[in-house]
Coordinates of C-alpha atoms and ligand atoms in Angstrom, one line a residue:
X503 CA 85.5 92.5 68.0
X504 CA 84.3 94.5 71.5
X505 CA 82.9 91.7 73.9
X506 CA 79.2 92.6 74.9
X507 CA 78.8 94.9 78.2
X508 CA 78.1 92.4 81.5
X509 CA 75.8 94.4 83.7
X510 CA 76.1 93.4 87.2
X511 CA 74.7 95.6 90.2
X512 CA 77.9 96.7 91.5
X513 CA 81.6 97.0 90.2
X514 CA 84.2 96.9 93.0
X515 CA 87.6 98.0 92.0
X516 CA 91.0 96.8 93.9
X517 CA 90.1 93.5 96.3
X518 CA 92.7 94.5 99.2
X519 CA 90.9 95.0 102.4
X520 CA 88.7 97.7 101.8
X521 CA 87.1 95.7 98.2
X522 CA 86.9 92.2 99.3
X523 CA 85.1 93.7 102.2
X524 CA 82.8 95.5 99.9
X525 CA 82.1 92.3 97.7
X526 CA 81.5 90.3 100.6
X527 CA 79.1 92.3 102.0
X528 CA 77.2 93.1 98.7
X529 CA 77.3 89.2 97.9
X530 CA 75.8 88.2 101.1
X531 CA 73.1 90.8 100.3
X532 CA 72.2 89.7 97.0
X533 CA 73.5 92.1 94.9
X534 CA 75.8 90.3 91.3
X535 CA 79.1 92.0 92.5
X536 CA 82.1 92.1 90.3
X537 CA 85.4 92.2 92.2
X538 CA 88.0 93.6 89.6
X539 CA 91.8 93.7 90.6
X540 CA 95.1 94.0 88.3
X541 CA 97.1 92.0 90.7
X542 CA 97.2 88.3 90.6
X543 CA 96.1 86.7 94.0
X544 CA 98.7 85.6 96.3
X545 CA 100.6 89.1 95.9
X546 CA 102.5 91.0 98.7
X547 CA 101.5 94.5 99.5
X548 CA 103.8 97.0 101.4
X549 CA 102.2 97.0 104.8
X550 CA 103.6 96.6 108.6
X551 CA 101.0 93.8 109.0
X552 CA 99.6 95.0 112.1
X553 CA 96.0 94.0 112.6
X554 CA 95.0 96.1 115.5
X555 CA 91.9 95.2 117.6
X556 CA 89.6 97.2 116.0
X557 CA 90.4 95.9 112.7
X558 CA 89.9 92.1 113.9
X559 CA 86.5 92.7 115.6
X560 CA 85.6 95.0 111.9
X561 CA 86.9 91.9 109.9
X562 CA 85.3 89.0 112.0
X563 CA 82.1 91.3 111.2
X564 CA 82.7 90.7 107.7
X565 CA 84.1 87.9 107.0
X566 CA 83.5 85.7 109.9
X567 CA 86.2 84.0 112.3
X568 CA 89.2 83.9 110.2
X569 CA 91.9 81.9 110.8
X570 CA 94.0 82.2 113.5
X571 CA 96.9 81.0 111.7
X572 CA 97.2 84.1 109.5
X573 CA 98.4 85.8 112.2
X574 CA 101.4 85.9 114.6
X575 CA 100.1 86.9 118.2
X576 CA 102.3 89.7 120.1
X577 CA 101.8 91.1 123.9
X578 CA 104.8 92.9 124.6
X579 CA 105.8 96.3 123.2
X580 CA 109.0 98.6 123.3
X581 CA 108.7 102.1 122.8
X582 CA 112.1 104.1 121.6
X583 CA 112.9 107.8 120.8
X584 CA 115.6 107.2 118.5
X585 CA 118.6 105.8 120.6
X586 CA 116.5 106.4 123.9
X587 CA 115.0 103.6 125.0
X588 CA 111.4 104.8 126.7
X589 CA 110.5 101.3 128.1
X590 CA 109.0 98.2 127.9
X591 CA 105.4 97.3 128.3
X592 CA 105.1 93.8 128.9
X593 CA 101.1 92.9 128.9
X594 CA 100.1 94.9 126.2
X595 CA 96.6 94.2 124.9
X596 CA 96.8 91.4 122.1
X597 CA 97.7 92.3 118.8
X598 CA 98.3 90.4 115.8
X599 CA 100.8 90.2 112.8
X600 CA 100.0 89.2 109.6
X601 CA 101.6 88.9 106.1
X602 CA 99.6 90.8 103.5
X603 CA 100.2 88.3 101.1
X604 CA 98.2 85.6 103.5
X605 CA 96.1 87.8 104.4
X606 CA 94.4 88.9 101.6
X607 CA 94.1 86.0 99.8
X608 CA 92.2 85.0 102.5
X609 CA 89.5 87.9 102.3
X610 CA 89.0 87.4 98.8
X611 CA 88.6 83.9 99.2
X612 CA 85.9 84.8 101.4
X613 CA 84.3 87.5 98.9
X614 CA 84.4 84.7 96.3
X615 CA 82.7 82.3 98.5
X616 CA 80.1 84.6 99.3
X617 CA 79.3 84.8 95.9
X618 CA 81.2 87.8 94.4
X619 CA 82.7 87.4 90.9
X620 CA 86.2 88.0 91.1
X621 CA 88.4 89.0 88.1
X622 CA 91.9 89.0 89.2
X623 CA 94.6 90.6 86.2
X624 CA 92.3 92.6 85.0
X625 CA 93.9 96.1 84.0
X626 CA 91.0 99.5 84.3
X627 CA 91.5 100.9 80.9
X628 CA 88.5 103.8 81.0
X629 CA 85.7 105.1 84.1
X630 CA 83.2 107.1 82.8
X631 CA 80.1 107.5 85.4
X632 CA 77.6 109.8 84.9
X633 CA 73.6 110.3 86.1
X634 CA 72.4 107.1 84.6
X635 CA 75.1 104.7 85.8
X636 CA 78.8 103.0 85.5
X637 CA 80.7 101.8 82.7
X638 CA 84.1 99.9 83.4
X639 CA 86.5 99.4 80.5
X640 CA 89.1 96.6 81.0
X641 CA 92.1 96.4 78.8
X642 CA 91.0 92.7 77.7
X643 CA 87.9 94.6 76.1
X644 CA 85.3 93.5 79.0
X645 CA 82.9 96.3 79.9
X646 CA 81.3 96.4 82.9
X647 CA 78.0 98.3 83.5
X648 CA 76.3 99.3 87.0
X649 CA 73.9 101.8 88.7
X650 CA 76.9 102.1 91.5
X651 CA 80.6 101.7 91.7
X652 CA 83.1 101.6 94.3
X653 CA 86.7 102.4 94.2
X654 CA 88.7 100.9 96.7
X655 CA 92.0 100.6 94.4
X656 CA 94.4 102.1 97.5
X657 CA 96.4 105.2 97.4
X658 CA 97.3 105.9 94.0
X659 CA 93.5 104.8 93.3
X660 CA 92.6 105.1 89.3
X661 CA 89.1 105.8 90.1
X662 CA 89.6 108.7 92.2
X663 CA 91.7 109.8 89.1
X664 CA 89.5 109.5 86.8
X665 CA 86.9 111.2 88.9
X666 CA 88.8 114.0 90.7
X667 CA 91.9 114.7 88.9
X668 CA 94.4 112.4 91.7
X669 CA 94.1 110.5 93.6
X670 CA 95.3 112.8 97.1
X671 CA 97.6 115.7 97.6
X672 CA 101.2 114.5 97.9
X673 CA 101.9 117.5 100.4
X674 CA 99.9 116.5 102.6
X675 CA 100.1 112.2 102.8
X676 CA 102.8 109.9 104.0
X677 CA 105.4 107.9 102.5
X678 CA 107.2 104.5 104.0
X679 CA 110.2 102.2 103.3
X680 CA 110.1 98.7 104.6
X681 CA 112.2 95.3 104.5
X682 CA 111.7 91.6 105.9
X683 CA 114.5 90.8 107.6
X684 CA 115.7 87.2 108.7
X685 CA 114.2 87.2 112.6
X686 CA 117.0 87.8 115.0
X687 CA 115.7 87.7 118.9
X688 CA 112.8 88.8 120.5
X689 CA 109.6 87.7 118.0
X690 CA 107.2 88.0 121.1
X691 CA 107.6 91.8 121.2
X692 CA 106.5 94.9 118.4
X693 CA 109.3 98.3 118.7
X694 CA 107.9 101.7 118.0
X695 CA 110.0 104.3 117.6
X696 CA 109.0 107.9 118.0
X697 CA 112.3 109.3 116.9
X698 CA 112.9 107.3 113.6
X699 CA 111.2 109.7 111.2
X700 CA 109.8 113.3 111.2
X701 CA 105.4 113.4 111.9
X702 CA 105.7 109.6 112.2
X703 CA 107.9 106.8 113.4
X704 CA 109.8 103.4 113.3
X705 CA 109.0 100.0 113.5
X706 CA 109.9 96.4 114.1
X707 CA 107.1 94.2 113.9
X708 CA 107.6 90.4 113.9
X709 CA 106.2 87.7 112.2
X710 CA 105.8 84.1 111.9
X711 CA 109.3 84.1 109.8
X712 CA 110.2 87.5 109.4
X713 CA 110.6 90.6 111.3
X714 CA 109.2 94.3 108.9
X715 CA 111.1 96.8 110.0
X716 CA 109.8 100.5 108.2
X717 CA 110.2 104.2 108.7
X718 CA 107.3 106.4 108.0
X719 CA 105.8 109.5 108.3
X720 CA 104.8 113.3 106.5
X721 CA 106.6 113.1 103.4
X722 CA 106.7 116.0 102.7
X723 CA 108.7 116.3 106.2
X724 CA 111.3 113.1 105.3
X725 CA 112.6 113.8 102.1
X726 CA 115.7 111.7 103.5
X727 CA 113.5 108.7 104.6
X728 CA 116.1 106.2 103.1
X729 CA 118.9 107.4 105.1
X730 CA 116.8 107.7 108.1
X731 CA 115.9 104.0 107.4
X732 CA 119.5 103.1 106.9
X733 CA 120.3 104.1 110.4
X734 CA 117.6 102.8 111.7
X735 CA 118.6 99.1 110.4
X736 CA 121.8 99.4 111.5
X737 CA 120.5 100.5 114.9
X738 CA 119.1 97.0 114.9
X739 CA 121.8 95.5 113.3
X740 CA 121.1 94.8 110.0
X741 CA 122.8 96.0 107.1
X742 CA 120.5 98.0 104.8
X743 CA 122.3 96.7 101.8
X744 CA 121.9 93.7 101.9
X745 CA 118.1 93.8 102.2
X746 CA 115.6 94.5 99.7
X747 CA 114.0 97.9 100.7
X748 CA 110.1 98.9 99.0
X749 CA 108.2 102.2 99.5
X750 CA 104.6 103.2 99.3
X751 CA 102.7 106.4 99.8
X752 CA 100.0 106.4 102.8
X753 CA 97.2 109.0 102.2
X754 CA 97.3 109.8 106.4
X755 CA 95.7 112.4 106.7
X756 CA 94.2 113.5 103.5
X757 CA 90.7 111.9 104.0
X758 CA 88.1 112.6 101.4
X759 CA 85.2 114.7 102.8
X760 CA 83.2 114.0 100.1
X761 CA 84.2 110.5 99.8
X762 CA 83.3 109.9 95.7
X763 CA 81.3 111.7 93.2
X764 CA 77.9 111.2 91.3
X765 CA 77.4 107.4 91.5
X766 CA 80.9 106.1 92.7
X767 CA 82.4 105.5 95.9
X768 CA 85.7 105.6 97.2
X769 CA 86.5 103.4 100.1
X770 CA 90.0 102.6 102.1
X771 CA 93.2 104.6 100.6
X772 CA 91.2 105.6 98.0
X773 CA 89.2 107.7 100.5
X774 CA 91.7 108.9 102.3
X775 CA 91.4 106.4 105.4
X776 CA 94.2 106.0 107.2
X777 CA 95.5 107.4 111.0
X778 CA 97.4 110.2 110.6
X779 CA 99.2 108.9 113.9
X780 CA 99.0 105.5 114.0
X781 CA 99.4 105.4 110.3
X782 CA 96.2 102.0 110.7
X783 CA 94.4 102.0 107.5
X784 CA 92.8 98.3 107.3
X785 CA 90.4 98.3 109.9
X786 CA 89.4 101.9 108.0
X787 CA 89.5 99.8 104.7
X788 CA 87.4 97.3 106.4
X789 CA 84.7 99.3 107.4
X790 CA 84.4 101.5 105.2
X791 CA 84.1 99.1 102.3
X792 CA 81.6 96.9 104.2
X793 CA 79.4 100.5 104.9
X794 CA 79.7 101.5 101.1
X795 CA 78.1 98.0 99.8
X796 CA 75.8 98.6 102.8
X797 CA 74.3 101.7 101.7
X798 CA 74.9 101.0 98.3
X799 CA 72.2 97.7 98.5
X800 CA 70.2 99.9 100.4
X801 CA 70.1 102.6 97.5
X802 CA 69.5 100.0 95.2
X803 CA 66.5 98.1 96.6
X804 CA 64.8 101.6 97.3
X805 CA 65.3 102.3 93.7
X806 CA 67.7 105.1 94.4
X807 CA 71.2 104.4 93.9
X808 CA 71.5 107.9 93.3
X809 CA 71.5 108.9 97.0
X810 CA 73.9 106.2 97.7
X811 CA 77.0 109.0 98.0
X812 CA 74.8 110.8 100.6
X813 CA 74.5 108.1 102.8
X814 CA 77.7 106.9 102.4
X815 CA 79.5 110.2 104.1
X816 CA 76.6 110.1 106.6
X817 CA 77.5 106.7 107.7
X818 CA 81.3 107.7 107.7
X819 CA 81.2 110.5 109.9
X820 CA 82.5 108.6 113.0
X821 CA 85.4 107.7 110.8
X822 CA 85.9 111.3 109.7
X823 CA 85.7 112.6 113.1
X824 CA 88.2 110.5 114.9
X825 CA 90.3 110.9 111.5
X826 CA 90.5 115.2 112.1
X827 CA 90.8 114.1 116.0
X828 CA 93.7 112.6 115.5
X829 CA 95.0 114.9 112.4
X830 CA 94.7 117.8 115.3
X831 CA 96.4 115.8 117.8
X832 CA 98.9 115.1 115.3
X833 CA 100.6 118.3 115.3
X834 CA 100.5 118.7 119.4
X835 CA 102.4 115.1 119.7
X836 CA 105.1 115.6 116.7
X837 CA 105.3 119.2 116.4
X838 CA 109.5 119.6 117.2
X839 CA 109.3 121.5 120.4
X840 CA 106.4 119.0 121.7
X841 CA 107.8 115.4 120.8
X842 CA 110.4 114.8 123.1
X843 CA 108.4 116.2 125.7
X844 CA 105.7 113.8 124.4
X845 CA 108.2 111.0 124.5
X846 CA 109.6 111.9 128.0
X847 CA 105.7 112.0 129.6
X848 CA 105.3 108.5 127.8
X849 CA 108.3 107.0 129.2
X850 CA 107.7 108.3 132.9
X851 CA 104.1 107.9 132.6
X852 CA 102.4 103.7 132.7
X853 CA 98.8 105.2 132.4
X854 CA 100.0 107.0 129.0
X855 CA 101.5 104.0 127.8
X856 CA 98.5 102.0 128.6
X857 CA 96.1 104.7 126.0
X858 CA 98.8 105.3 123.7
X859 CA 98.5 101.2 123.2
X860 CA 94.7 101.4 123.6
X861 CA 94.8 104.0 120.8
X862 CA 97.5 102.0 118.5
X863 CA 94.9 98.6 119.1
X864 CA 91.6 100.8 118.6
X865 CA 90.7 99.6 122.3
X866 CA 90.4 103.5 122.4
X867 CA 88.9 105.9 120.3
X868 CA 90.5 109.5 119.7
X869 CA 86.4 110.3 120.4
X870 CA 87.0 108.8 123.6
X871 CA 89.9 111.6 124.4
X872 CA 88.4 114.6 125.3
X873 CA 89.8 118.1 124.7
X874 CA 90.0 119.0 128.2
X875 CA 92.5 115.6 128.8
X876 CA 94.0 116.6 125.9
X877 CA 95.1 120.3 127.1
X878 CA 95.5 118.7 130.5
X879 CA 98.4 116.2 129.2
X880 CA 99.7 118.9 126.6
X881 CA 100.0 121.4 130.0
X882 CA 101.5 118.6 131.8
X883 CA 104.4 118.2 129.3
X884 CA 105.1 121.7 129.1
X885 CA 105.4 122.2 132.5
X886 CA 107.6 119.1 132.8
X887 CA 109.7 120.2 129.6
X888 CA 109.7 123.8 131.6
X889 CA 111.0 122.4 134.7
X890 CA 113.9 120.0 133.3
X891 CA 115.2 123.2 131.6
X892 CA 114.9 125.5 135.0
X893 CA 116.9 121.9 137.3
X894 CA 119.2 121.9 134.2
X895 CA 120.1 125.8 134.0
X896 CA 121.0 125.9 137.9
X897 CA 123.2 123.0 137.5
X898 CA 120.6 120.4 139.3
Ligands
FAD1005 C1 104.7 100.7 104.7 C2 103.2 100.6 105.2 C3 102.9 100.0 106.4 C4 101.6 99.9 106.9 N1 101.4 99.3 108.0 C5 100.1 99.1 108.4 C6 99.8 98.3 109.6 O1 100.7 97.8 110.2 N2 98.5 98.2 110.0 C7 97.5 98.8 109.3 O2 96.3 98.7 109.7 N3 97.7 99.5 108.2 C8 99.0 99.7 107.7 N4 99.3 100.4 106.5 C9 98.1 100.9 105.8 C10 97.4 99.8 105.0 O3 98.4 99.0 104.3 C11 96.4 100.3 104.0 O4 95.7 101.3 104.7 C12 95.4 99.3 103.5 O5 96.1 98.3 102.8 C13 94.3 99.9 102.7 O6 93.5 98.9 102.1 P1 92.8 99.2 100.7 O7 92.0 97.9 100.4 O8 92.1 100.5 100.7 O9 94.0 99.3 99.6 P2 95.1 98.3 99.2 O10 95.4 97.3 100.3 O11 96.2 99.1 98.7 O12 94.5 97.5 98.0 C14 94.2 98.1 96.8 C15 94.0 97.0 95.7 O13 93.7 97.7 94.5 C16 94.4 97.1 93.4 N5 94.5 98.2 92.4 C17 95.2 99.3 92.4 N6 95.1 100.0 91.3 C18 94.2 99.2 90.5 C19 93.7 99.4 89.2 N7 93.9 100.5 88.5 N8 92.8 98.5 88.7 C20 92.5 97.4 89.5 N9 93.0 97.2 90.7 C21 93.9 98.1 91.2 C22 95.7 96.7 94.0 O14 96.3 95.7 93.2 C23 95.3 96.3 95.4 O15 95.1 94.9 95.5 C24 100.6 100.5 106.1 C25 100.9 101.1 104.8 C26 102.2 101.2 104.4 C27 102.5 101.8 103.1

């Protein structure tokens, strides 16, 4: 026999970053939120870990101080172009590590205690949404009905397919391979690695008791990313058969400009949120689920949860605009004849370091860049690419 509907205010599917952030915020401003996730809570999610400081200060917004043991502090950074080593940069700005696993179990924790109902296990078995409202089907036979969903169920999101067809266009998004790997030396310094993979790079990033060690980038560009993580393991001596390697698709670069349809949201992955250079999606998923439940109580104490879309994409422009910043940037700083050059200026050049970190920790905003700096540095490397070439051809 069908169970009888539940109507709640708002339905939030997936609870990683971008949902418990959602539910939190809706909880704490009154709305009956239902937090709906398939996984069971602890679970690990494929993710470098690194919380950058834009995402703490978005998170502490949300959920308050957080623990400081979830994450493992790091101040030094190494940068690499393949078997070039570019430098070493040892007072980076603070950033932390963290195990996904830890990590969200916290936020939901916090979502809970804020007075979200979660249901953890709970497989989506049918969306529809239309002008009056949301029903959720789960596979136990629970429905779920509300004037507004949001769909923060990451990058193969269900609730974008059911609402647009898929989810994003595998052309045009990522795709990484990452292990943990016993800890080896150094845990007090992060590795980036420009040369590792195509329109992206390599990592090391240490943690309390591991080191994650990826490659990502364009897929469409890498479509030997398993070799090119294989050498780069080995590069660091590890042996990539004897580790456990996991992939995942990052929608960088495919943001959402309409980020949902009718009465549903996306937030996080599911919209698309992610830095196409960076490859830094939670402080996105953060903010973006806290401004969707933000608007979203708005619509609905105004009696209009049907202009809660609207307002949503108005409040996300800033996110869209340094998200087609740094698309644009993109191709000047991995385009092939540009990336070495890029490389080169960043090894001979402290001040670049110091905004490339600023960028990687959100102490900068691609905003903050303007074009003129940006033709100014692009000029800069062709001239210095154009000059190696000139001292190399007369023999100098
Ligand atoms: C290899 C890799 C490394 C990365 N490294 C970093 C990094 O170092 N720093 C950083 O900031 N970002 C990093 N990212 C990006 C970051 O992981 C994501 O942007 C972030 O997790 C997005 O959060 P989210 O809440 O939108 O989605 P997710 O974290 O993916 O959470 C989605 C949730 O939805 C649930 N779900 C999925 N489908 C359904 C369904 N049908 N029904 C119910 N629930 C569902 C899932 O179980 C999951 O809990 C990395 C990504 C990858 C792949």
């Amino acid at each position: 026999m069908a169970r009888a509907a539940r109507e709640v205010d708002l339905v939030v599917v997936g609870a990683g970053p971008a949902g418990a952030s959602a539910a939190t915020v809706a909880a704490a401003r009154g709305l009956r939120v239902a937090l709906i996730d398939r996984a069971r809570f602890p679970r690990d999610k494929l993710c470098g870990g690194l919380v950058s400081g834009r995402a703490h200060g978005y998170l502490t917004e949300v959920f308050g101080t957080l623990p400081e043991g979830l994450f493992h502090p790091v101040r030094k950074v190494r940068l690499a172009l393949g078997e070039v080593p570019l430098g070493l940069i040892a007072e980076a700005p603070l950033m932390r590590m963290t195990m996904r696993r830890d990590f969200d179990a916290a936020l939901i924790e916090r979502a809970e205690a804020a007075g979200a109902q979660l249901a953890v296990g709970a497989r989506v078995a049918g969306i529809e949404a239309g002008a009056d409202g949301c029903r959720l089907r789960l596979a136990d036979g629970t429905t779920l009905l509300a004037p507004l969903l949001i769909g923060a169920d990451g990058v193969n999101s269900a609730v974008a397919r059911a609402l647009l067809g898929r989810a994003h266009d595998p052309a045009r998004i990522g795709f990484a391979l990452e292990v943990e790997a016993p800890v080896q030396h150094d845990r007090d310094a992060l590795e980036i690695d420009l040369g590792a993979a195509d329109w992206g790079y390599g990592w090391v990033f240490p943690k309390a008791r591991s080191l994650t060690v990826g490659v990502g980038g364009v897929a469409a560009r890498n479509p030997d990313m398993k070799a090119r993580l294989a050498a780069y393991l080995r590069r660091h001596g590890i042996d990539p058969a004897a580790m456990r390697i996991k992939g995942h698709h990052l929608p960088f670069g495919d943001f959402k400009r309409r980020p949902g349809r009718g009465r549903v949201l996306l937030a996080g992955d599911a919209a698309g949120l992610v830095d196409p250079i960076t490859g830094e999606g939670i402080a996105w998923a953060v903010r973006s689920g806290a401004l969707a439940s933000n608007v979203a109580a708005d619509a609905l104490t105004r009696g209009v949860p049907a202009t809660a879309l609207a307002a949503y994409r108005a409040a996300l422009t800033p996110v869209h605009v340094e998200m087609r910043r740094a698309r644009f940037l993109r191709g000047l700083i991995f385009a092939a004849p540009l990336r070495g050059r890029f490389a080169g200026a960043l090894a001979r050049n402290p001040q670049m370091q110091r905004r490339y970190l600023a960028l990687l920790n959100g102490d900068l905003d691609y905003a903050d860049i303007g074009p003129a700096r940006v033709l100014r540095v692009v000029g800069r490397m062709l001239r210095a690419g154009g000059a190696a070439r000139a001292t190399a051809r007369s023999g100098g």
